[in-house]
mmCIF file of C-alpha atoms and ligand atoms in Angstrom:
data_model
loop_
_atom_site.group_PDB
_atom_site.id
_atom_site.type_symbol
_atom_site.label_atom_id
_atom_site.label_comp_id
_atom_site.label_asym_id
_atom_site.label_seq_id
_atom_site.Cartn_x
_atom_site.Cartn_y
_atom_site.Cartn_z
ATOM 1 C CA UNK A 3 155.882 2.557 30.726
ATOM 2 C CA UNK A 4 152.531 3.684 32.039
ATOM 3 C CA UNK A 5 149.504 1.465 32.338
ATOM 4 C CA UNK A 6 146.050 2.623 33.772
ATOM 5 C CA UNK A 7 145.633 0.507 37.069
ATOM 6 C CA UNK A 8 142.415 -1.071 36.661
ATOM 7 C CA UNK A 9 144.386 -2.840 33.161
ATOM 8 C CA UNK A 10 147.554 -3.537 35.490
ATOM 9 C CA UNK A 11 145.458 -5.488 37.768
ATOM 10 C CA UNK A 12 143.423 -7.613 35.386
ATOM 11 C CA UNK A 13 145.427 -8.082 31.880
ATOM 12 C CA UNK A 14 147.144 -11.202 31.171
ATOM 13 C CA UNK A 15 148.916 -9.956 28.552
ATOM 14 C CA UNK A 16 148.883 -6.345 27.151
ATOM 15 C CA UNK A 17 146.679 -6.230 24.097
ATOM 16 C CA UNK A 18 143.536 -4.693 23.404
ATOM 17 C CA UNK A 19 141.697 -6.241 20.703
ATOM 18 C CA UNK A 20 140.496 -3.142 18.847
ATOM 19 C CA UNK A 21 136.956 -2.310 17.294
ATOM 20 C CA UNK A 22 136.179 -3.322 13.909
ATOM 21 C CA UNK A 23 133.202 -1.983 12.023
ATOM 22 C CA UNK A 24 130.515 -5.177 11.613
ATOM 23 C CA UNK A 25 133.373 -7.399 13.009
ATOM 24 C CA UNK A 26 132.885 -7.225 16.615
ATOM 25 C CA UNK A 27 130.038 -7.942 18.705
ATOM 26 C CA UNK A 28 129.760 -9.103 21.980
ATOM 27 C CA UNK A 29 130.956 -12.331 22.056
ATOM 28 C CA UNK A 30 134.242 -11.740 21.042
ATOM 29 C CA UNK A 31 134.467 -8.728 23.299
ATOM 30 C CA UNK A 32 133.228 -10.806 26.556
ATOM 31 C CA UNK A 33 135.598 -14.148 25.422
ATOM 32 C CA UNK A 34 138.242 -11.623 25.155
ATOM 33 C CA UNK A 35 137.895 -9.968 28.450
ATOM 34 C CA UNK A 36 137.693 -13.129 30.423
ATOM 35 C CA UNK A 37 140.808 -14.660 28.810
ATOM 36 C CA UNK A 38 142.370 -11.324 30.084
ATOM 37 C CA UNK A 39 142.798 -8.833 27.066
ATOM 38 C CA UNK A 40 140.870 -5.495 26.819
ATOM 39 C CA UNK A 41 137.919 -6.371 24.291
ATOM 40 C CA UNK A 42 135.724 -3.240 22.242
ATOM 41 C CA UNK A 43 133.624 -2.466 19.912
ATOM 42 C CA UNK A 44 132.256 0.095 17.610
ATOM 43 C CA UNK A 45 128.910 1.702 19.149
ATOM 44 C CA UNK A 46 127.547 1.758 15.422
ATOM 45 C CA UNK A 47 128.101 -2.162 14.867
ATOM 46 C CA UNK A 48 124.239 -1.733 16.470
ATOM 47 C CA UNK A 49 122.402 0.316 14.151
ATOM 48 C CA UNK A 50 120.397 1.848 16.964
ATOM 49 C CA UNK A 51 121.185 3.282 20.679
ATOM 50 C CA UNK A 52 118.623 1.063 22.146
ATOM 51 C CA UNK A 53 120.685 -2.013 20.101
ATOM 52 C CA UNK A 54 123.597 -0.597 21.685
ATOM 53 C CA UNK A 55 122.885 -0.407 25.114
ATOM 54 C CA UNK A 56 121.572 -3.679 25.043
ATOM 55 C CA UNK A 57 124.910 -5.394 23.911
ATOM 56 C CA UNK A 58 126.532 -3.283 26.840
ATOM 57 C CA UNK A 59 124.161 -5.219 29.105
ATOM 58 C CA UNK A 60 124.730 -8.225 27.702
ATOM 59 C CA UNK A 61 128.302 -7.451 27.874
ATOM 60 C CA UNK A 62 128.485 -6.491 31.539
ATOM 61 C CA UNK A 63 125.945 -9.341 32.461
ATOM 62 C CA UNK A 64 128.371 -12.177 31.180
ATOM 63 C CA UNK A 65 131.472 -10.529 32.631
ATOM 64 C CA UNK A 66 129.797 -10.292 36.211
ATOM 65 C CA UNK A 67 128.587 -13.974 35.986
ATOM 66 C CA UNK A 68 132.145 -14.445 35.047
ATOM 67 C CA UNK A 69 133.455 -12.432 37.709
ATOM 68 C CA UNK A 70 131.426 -14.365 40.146
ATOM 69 C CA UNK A 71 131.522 -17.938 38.755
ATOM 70 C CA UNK A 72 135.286 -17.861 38.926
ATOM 71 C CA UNK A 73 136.476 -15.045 41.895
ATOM 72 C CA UNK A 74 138.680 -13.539 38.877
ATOM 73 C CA UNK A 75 138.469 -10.625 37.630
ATOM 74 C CA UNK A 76 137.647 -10.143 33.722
ATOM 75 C CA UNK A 77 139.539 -7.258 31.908
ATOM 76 C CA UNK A 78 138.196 -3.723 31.266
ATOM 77 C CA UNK A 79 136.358 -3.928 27.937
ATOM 78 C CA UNK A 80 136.053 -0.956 25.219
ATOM 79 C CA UNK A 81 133.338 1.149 23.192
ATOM 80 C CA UNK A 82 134.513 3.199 20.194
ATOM 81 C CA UNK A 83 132.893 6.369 19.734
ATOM 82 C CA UNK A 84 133.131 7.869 16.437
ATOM 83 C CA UNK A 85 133.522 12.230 17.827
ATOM 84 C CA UNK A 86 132.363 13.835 14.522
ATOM 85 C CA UNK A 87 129.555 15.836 13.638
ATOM 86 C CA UNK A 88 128.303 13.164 10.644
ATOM 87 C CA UNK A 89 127.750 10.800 13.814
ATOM 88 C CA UNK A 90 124.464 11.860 14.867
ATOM 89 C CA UNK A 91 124.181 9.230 18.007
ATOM 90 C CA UNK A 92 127.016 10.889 19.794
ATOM 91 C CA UNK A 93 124.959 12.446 22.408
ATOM 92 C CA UNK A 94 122.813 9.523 22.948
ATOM 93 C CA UNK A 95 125.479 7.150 23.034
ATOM 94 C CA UNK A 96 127.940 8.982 25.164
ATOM 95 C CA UNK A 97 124.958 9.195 27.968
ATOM 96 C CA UNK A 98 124.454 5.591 27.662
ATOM 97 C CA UNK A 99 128.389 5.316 28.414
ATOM 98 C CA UNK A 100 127.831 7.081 31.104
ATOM 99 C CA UNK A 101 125.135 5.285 32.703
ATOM 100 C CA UNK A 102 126.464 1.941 32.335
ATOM 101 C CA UNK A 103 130.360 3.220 33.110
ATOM 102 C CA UNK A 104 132.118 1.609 30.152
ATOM 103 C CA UNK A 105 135.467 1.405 31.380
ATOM 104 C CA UNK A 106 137.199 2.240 28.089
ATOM 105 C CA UNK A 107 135.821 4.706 25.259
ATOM 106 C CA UNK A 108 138.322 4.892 22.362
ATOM 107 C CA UNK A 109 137.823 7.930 20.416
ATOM 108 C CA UNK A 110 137.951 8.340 16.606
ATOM 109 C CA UNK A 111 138.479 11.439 14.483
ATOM 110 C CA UNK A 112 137.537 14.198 17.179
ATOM 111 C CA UNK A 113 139.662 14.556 20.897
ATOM 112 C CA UNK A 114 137.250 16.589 22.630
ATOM 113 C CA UNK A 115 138.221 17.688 26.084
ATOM 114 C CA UNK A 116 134.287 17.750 26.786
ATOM 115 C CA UNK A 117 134.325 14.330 26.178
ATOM 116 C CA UNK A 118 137.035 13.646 28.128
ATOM 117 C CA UNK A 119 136.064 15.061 30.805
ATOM 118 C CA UNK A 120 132.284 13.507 30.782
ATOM 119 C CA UNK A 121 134.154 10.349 30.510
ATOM 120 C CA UNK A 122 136.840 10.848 33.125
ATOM 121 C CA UNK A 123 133.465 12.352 36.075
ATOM 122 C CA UNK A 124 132.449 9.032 35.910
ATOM 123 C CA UNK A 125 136.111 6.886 36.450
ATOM 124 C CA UNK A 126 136.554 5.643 32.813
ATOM 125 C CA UNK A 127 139.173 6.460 30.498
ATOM 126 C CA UNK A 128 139.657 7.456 27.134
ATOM 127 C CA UNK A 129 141.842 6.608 24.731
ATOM 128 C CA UNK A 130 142.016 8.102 21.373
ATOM 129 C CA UNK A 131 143.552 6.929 18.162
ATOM 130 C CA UNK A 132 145.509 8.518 16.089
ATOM 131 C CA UNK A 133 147.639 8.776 12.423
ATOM 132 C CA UNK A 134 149.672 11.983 12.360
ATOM 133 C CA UNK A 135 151.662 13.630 15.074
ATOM 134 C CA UNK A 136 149.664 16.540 15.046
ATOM 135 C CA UNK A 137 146.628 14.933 16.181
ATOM 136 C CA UNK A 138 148.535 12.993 18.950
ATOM 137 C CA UNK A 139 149.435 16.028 20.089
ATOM 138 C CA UNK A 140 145.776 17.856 19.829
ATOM 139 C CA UNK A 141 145.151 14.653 21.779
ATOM 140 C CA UNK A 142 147.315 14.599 24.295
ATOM 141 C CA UNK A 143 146.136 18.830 25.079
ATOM 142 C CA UNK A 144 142.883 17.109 24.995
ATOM 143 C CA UNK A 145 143.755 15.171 28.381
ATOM 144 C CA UNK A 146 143.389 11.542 26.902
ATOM 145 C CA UNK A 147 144.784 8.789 28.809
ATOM 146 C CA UNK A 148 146.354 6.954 25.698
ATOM 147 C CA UNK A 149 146.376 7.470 22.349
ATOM 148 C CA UNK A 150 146.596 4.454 20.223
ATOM 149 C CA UNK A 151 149.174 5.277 16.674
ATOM 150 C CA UNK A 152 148.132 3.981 13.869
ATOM 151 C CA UNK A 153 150.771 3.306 11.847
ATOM 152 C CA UNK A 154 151.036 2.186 8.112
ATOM 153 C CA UNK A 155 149.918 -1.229 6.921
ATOM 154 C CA UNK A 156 147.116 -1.537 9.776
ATOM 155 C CA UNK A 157 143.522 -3.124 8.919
ATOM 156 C CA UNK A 158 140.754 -0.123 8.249
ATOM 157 C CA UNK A 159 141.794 3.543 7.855
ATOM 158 C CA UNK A 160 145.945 2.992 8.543
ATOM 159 C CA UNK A 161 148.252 5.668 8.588
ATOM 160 C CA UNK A 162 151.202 6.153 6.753
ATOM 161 C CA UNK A 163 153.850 6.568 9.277
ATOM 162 C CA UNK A 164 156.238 3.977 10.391
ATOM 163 C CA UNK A 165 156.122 2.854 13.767
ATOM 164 C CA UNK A 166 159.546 3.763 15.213
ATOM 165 C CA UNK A 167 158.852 7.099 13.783
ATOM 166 C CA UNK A 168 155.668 7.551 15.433
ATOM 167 C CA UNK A 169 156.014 6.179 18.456
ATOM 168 C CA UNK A 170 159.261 7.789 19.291
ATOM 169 C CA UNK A 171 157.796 11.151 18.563
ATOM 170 C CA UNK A 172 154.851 10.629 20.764
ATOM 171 C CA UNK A 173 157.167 9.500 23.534
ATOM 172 C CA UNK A 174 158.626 12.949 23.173
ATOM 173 C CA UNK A 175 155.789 14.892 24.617
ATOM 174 C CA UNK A 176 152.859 11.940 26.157
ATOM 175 C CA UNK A 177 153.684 9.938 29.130
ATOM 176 C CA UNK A 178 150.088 8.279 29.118
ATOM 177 C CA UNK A 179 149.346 5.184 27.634
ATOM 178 C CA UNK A 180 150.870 4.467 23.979
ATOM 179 C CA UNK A 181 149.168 1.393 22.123
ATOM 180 C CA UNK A 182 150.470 0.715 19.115
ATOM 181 C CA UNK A 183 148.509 -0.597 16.186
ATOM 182 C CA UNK A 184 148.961 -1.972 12.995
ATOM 183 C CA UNK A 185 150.620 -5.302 11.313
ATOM 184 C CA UNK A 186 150.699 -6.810 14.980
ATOM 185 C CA UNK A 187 149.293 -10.395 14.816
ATOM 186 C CA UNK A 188 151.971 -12.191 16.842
ATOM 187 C CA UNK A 189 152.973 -12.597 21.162
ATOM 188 C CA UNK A 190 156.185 -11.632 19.507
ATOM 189 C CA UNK A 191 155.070 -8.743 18.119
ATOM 190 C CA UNK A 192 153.669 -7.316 21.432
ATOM 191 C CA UNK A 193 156.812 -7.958 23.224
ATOM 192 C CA UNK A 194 158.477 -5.657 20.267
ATOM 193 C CA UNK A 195 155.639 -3.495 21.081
ATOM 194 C CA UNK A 196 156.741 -2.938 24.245
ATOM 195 C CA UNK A 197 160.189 -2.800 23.952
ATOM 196 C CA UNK A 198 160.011 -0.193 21.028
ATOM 197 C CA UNK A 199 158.724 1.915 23.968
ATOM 198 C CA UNK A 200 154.538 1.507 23.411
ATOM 199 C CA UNK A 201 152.781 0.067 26.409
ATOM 200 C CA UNK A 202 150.595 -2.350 24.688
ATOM 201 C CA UNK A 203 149.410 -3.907 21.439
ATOM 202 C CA UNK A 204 146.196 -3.198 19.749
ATOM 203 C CA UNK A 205 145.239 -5.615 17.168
ATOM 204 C CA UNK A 206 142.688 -5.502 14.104
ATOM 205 C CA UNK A 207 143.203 -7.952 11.761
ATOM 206 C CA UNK A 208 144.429 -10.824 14.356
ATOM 207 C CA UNK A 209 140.964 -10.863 15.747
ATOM 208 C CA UNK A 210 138.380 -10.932 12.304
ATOM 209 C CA UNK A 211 140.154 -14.574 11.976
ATOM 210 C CA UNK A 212 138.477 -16.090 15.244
ATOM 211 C CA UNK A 213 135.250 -17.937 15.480
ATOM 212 C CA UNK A 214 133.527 -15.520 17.687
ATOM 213 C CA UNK A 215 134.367 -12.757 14.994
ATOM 214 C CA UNK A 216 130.754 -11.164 13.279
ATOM 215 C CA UNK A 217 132.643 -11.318 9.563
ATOM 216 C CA UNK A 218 131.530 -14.060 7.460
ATOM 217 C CA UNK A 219 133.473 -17.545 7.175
ATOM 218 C CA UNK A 220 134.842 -16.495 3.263
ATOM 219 C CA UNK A 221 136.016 -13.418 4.776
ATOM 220 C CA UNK A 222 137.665 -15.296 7.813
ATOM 221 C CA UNK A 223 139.109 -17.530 5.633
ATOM 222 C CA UNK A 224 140.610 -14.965 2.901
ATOM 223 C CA UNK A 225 142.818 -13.584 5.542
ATOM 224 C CA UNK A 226 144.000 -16.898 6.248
ATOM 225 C CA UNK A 227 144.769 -17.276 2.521
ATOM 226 C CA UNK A 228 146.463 -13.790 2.009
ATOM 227 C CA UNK A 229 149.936 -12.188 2.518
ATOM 228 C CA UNK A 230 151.036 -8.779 2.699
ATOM 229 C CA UNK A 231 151.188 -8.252 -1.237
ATOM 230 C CA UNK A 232 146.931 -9.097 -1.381
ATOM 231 C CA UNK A 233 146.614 -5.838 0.663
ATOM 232 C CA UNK A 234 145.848 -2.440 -0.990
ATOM 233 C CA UNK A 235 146.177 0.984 0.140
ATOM 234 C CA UNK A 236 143.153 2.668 -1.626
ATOM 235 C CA UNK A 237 140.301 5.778 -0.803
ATOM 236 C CA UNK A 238 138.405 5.027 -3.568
ATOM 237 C CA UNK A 239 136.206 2.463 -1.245
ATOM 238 C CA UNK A 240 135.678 4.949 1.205
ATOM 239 C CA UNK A 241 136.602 7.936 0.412
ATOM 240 C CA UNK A 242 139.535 8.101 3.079
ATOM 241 C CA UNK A 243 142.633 6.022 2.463
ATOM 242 C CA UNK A 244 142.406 1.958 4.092
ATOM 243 C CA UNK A 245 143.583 -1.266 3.585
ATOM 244 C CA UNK A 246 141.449 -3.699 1.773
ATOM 245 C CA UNK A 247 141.958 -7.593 0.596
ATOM 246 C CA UNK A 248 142.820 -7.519 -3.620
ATOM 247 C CA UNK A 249 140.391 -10.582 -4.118
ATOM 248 C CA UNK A 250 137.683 -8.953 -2.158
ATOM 249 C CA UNK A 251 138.435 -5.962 -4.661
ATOM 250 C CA UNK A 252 138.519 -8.226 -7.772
ATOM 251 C CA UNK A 253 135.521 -10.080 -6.857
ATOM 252 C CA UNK A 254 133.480 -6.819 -6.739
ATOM 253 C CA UNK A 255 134.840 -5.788 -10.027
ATOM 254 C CA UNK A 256 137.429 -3.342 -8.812
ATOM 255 C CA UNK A 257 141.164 -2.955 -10.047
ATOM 256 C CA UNK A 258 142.979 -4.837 -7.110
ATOM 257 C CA UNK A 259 145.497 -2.776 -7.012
ATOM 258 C CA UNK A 260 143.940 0.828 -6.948
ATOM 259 C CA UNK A 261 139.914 -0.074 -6.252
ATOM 260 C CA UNK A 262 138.821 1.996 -9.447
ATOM 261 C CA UNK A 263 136.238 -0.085 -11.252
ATOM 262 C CA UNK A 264 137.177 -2.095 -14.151
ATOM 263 C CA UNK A 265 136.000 -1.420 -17.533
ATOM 264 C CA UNK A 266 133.509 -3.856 -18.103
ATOM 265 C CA UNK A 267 134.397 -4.133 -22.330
ATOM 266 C CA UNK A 268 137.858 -4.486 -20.843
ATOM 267 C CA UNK A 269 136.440 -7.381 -18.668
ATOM 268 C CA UNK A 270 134.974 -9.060 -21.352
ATOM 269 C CA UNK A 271 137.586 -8.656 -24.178
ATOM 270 C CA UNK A 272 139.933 -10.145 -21.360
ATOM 271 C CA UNK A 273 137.916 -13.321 -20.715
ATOM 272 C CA UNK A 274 137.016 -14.245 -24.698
ATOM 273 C CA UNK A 275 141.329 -14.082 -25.297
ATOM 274 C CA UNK A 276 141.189 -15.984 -22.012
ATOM 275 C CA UNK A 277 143.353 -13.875 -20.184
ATOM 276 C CA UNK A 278 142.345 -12.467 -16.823
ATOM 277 C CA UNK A 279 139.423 -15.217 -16.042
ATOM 278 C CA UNK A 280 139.150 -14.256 -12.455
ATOM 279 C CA UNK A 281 138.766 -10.582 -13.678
ATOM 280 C CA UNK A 282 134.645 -9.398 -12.878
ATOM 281 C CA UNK A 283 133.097 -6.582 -14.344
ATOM 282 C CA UNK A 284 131.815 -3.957 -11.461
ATOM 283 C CA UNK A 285 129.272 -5.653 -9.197
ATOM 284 C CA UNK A 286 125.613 -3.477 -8.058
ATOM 285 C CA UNK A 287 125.626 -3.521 -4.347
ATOM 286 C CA UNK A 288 129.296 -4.223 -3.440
ATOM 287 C CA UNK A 289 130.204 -2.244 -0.248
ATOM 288 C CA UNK A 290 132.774 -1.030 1.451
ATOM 289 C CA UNK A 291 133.656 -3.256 4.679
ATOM 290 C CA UNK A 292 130.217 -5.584 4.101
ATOM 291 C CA UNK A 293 131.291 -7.281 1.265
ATOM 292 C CA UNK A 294 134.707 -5.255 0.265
ATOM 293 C CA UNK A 295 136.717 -6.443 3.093
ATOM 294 C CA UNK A 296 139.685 -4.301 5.230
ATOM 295 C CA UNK A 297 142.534 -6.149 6.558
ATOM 296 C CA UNK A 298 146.101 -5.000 7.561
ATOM 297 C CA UNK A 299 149.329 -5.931 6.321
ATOM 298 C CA UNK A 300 149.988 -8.251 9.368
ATOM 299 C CA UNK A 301 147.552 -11.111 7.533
ATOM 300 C CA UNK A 302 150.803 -13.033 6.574
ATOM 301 C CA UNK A 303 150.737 -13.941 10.162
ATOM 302 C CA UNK A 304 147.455 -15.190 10.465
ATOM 303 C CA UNK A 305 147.553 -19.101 9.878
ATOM 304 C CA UNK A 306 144.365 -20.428 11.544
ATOM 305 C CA UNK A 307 140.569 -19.446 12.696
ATOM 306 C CA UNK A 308 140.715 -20.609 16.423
ATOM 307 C CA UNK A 309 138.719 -19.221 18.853
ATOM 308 C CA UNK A 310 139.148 -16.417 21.109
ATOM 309 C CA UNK A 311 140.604 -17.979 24.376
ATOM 310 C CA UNK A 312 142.782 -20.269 22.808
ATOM 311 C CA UNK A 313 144.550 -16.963 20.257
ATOM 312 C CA UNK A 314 144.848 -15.319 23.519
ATOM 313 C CA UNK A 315 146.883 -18.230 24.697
ATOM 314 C CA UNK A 316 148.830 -18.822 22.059
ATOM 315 C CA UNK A 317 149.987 -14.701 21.519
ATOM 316 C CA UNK A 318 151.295 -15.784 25.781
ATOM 317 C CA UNK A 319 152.825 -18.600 25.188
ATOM 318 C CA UNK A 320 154.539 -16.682 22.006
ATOM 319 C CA UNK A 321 154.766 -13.117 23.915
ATOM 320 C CA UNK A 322 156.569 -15.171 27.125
ATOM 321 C CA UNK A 323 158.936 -17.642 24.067
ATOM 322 C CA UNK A 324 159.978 -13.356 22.530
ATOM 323 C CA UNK A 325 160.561 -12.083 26.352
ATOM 324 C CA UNK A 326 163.160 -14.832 27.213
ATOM 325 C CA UNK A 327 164.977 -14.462 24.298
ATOM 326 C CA UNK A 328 164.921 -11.056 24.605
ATOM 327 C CA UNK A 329 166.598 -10.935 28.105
ATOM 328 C CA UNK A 330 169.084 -13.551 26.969
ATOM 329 C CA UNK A 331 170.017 -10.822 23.822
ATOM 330 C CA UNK A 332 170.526 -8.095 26.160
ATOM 331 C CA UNK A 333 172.475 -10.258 28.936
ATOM 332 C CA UNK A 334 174.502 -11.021 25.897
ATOM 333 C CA UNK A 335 175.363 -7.107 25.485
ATOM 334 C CA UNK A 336 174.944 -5.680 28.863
ATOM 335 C CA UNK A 337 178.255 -6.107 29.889
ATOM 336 C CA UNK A 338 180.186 -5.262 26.512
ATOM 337 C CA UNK A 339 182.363 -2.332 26.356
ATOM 338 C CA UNK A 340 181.307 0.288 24.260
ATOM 339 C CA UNK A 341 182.844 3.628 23.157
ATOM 340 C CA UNK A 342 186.307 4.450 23.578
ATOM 341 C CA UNK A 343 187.419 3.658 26.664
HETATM 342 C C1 FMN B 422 137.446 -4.547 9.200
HETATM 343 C C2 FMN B 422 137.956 -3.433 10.049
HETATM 344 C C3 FMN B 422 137.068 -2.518 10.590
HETATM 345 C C4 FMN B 422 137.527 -1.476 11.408
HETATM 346 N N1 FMN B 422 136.625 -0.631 11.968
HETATM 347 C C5 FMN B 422 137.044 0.290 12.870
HETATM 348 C C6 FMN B 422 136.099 1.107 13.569
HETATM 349 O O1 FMN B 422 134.888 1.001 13.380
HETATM 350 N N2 FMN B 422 136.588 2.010 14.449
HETATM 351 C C7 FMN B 422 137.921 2.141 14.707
HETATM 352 O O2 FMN B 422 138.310 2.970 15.534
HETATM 353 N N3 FMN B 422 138.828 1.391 14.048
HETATM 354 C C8 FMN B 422 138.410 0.468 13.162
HETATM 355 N N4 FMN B 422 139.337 -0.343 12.532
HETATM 356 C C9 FMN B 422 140.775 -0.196 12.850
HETATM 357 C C10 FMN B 422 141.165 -1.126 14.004
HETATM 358 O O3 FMN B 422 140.499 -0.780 15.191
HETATM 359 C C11 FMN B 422 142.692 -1.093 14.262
HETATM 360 O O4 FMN B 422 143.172 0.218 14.309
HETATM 361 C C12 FMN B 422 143.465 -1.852 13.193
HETATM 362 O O5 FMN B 422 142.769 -3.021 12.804
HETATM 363 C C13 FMN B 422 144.838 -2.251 13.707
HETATM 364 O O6 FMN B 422 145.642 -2.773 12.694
HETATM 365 P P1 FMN B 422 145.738 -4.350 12.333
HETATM 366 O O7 FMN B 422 144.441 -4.677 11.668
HETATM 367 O O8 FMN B 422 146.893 -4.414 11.418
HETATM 368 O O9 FMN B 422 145.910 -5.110 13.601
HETATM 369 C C14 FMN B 422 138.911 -1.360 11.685
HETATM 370 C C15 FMN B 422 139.792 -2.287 11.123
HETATM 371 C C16 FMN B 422 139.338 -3.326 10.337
HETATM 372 C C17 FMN B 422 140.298 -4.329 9.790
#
C-alpha cells in the first residue's frame, strides 16, 4: 500500500472524487476537500486560463479560511490536465499550476516526464490515468506518482479491462499509488478497492448526483433513475469509446443502444403504428457530454442527490460497516488449515 504523505495526513477516507468535464467546479471540489476526500477538476471546465486560475484562487481561498476557521487541515485537491497536442492551453495552464502549487495534477492521454518533472520542482504530484497496460507502464517510466486504471464500465472514456486484471498487472511492476476507477459508488466498494490491492477509490459518476455538482437537475436525476442496462458503450458521440445514459441518447434522437442516429422516416412510421412513442428523430444541437450525458455502470448504486459532506459521510459510515465485516471474514479463515498437511 503506498499513499503520498500529504493524503495520509489529511484524508478521511481514501477517495478522490475525479474530474468530470462541465461537472465539476469549485464548489464541489472545496466541499469535498474539507469533508476530507481529494476533490479536482478539469482545467477546461473554464473556457479560458484567466477563468481557470481564478477558480484555483477561489479554491485555495475557501480551503485556507477553512484551514483557519477550524485548525484542520482540508485535503489536497486536484487539476486535470489534458497532455495532448489538440490542447492548446497546456503551456499556459501548466505555469499557472505552477504558480499557485496545485497539489495534485492528474494527467490524461500524454505521461510526459517533462511534465512530471515541472510538477514534481515545485512539491506536487502527478498522477496519471490510464486504460491499457501499456500505457501504465509508459507511465510508470514516466516517473508518475500514481496512475489511476480505468477499468470497464466507468463514467466518460472507460476502458475495457476488468479490474482484477488490471490492477494485478500494474501491481506487478508500480509500487506508487494505484487508484482504481470505475463502477465504484459505494464505502463498500472502496474497502474492496483496497483490499483488491489499489490504494484508493476514484469516483465519477458517484459525484454528478450531488447538489454542488455543475450538471443540470434532469441529468442529476437520470442517474438516480438508471441501472447498469441504461448505460451504453459507444464512440459514435465522441469519437473515442465512453459510457453514455440510453435516454439521454434517445432523447437526442440516437439509437440507445449504439448512438447512430435514427432514421427519422423510421421515427415517424414508428409513432403513426404507435410503437416506439418515446423514439425522437435526430435533434440539431445535441452534444456530447452538454446535453448527451456520460455516466458509468456503477449508477445502480446511486439512490439519492445529497450533498457533498453528507455522501462523504455516508461512503464512511459504509466503508467502516465493509471493514468490520471484512476482518470478521478473515478471522473466520485465518486459522483454518489449508493444503495437505
Ligand atoms: C460526465 C463525465 C465527464 C468526465 N470528464 C473527464 C475529464 O474531463 N477528464 C478526465 O480525466 N476524466 C473524465 N471523466 C472520467 C472520470 O474522471 C472517472 O475516470 C470516471 O468517472 C470513473 O468512473 P465512474 O464514473 O464509474 O466512477 C469523466 C467522467 C464523466 C462521467
Amino acid at each position: 500500500m503506498s499513499l503520498p504523505e500529504s493524503f495520509r495526513e489529511t484524508l478521511n477516507l481514501p477517495v478522490i472524487a475525479s474530474p468530470m468535464f462541465l461537472v465539476s467546479g469549485p464548489e464541489l471540489v472545496i466541499e469535498a476537500c474539507k469533508a476530507g476526500i481529494v476533490g479536482t477538476f478539469p482545467a477546461l471546465n473554464q473556457r479560458t486560463s484567466e477563468g481557470f486560475e481564478s477558480w484555483l484562487i477561489e479554491i485555495q481561498t475557501a480551503l485556507q479560511a477553512y484551514e483557519e476557521e477550524t485548525g484542520r487541515k482540508a485535503a489536497p485537491f486536484g487539476v486535470n490536465l489534458i497532455v495532448h497536442a489538440s490542447n492548446p492551453r497546456l503551456a499556459a495552464d501548466l505555469e499557472i499550476c505552477k504558480r499557485h502549487k496545485v497539489p495534485l495534477i492528474i494527467t490524461s492521454l500524454g505521461a510526459v516526464p517533462d511534465v512530471v518533472k515541472q510538477v514534481h520542482a515545485y512539491g506536487g504530484l502527478v498522477f496519471h490515468d490510464v486504460a491499457t497496460v501499456r500505457h501504465a507502464q509508459k507511465a510508470a517510466q514516466a516517473d508518475v506518482d500514481g496512475l489511476i486504471a480505468v477499468c470497464a464500465g466507468a463514467g466518460g472514456h472507460a476502458g475495457v479491462l476488468n479490474p482484477f486484471a488490471f490492477v494485478s498487472e500494474i501491481r506487478q511492476f508500480f509500487n506508487g499509488t494505484l487508484v482504481l476507477a470505475g463502477c465504484l459508488s459505494t464505502g463498500r466498494d472502496v474497502a474492496t478497492a483496497q483490499v483488491m490491492g489499489a490504494d484508493m477509490a476514484y469516483m465519477g459518476t458517484r459525484f454528478i448526483s450531488t447538489q454542488e455538482s455543475q450538471a443540470v437537475a434532469e441529468y442529476k436525476q437520470m442517474i438516480v433513475d438508471s441501472s447498469a442496462a441504461d448505460i451504453a458503450y459507444t464512440s459514435e458521440i465522441s469519437g473515442i469509446s465512453a459510457n453514455f445514459l440510453k435516454p439521454s441518447l434517445s432523447a437526442a434522437g440516437l439509437d440507445p443502444n449504439t448512438g447512430k442516429p435514427l432514421d427519422a422516416e423510421v421515427v415517424t412510421a414508428k409513432k403513426e403504428l404507435n410503437l416506439g412513442e418515446e423514439l425522437t428523430a435526430p435533434k440539431e444541437g445535441a452534444s456530447a457530454w452538454k446535453s448527451i450525458w456520460s455516466a458509468g455502470q456503477g449508477v445502480g448504486a446511486v439512490h439519492s442527490i445529497p450533498c457533498v459532506s453528507e455522501l462523504i459521510s455516508q461512503l464512511h459510515e459504509e466503508y467502516v460497516e465493509a471493514t468490520v465485516e471484512y476482518a470478521q471474514i478473515s478471522r473466520e479463515y485465518m486459522f483454518k488449515p489449508v493444503g495437505r498437511a
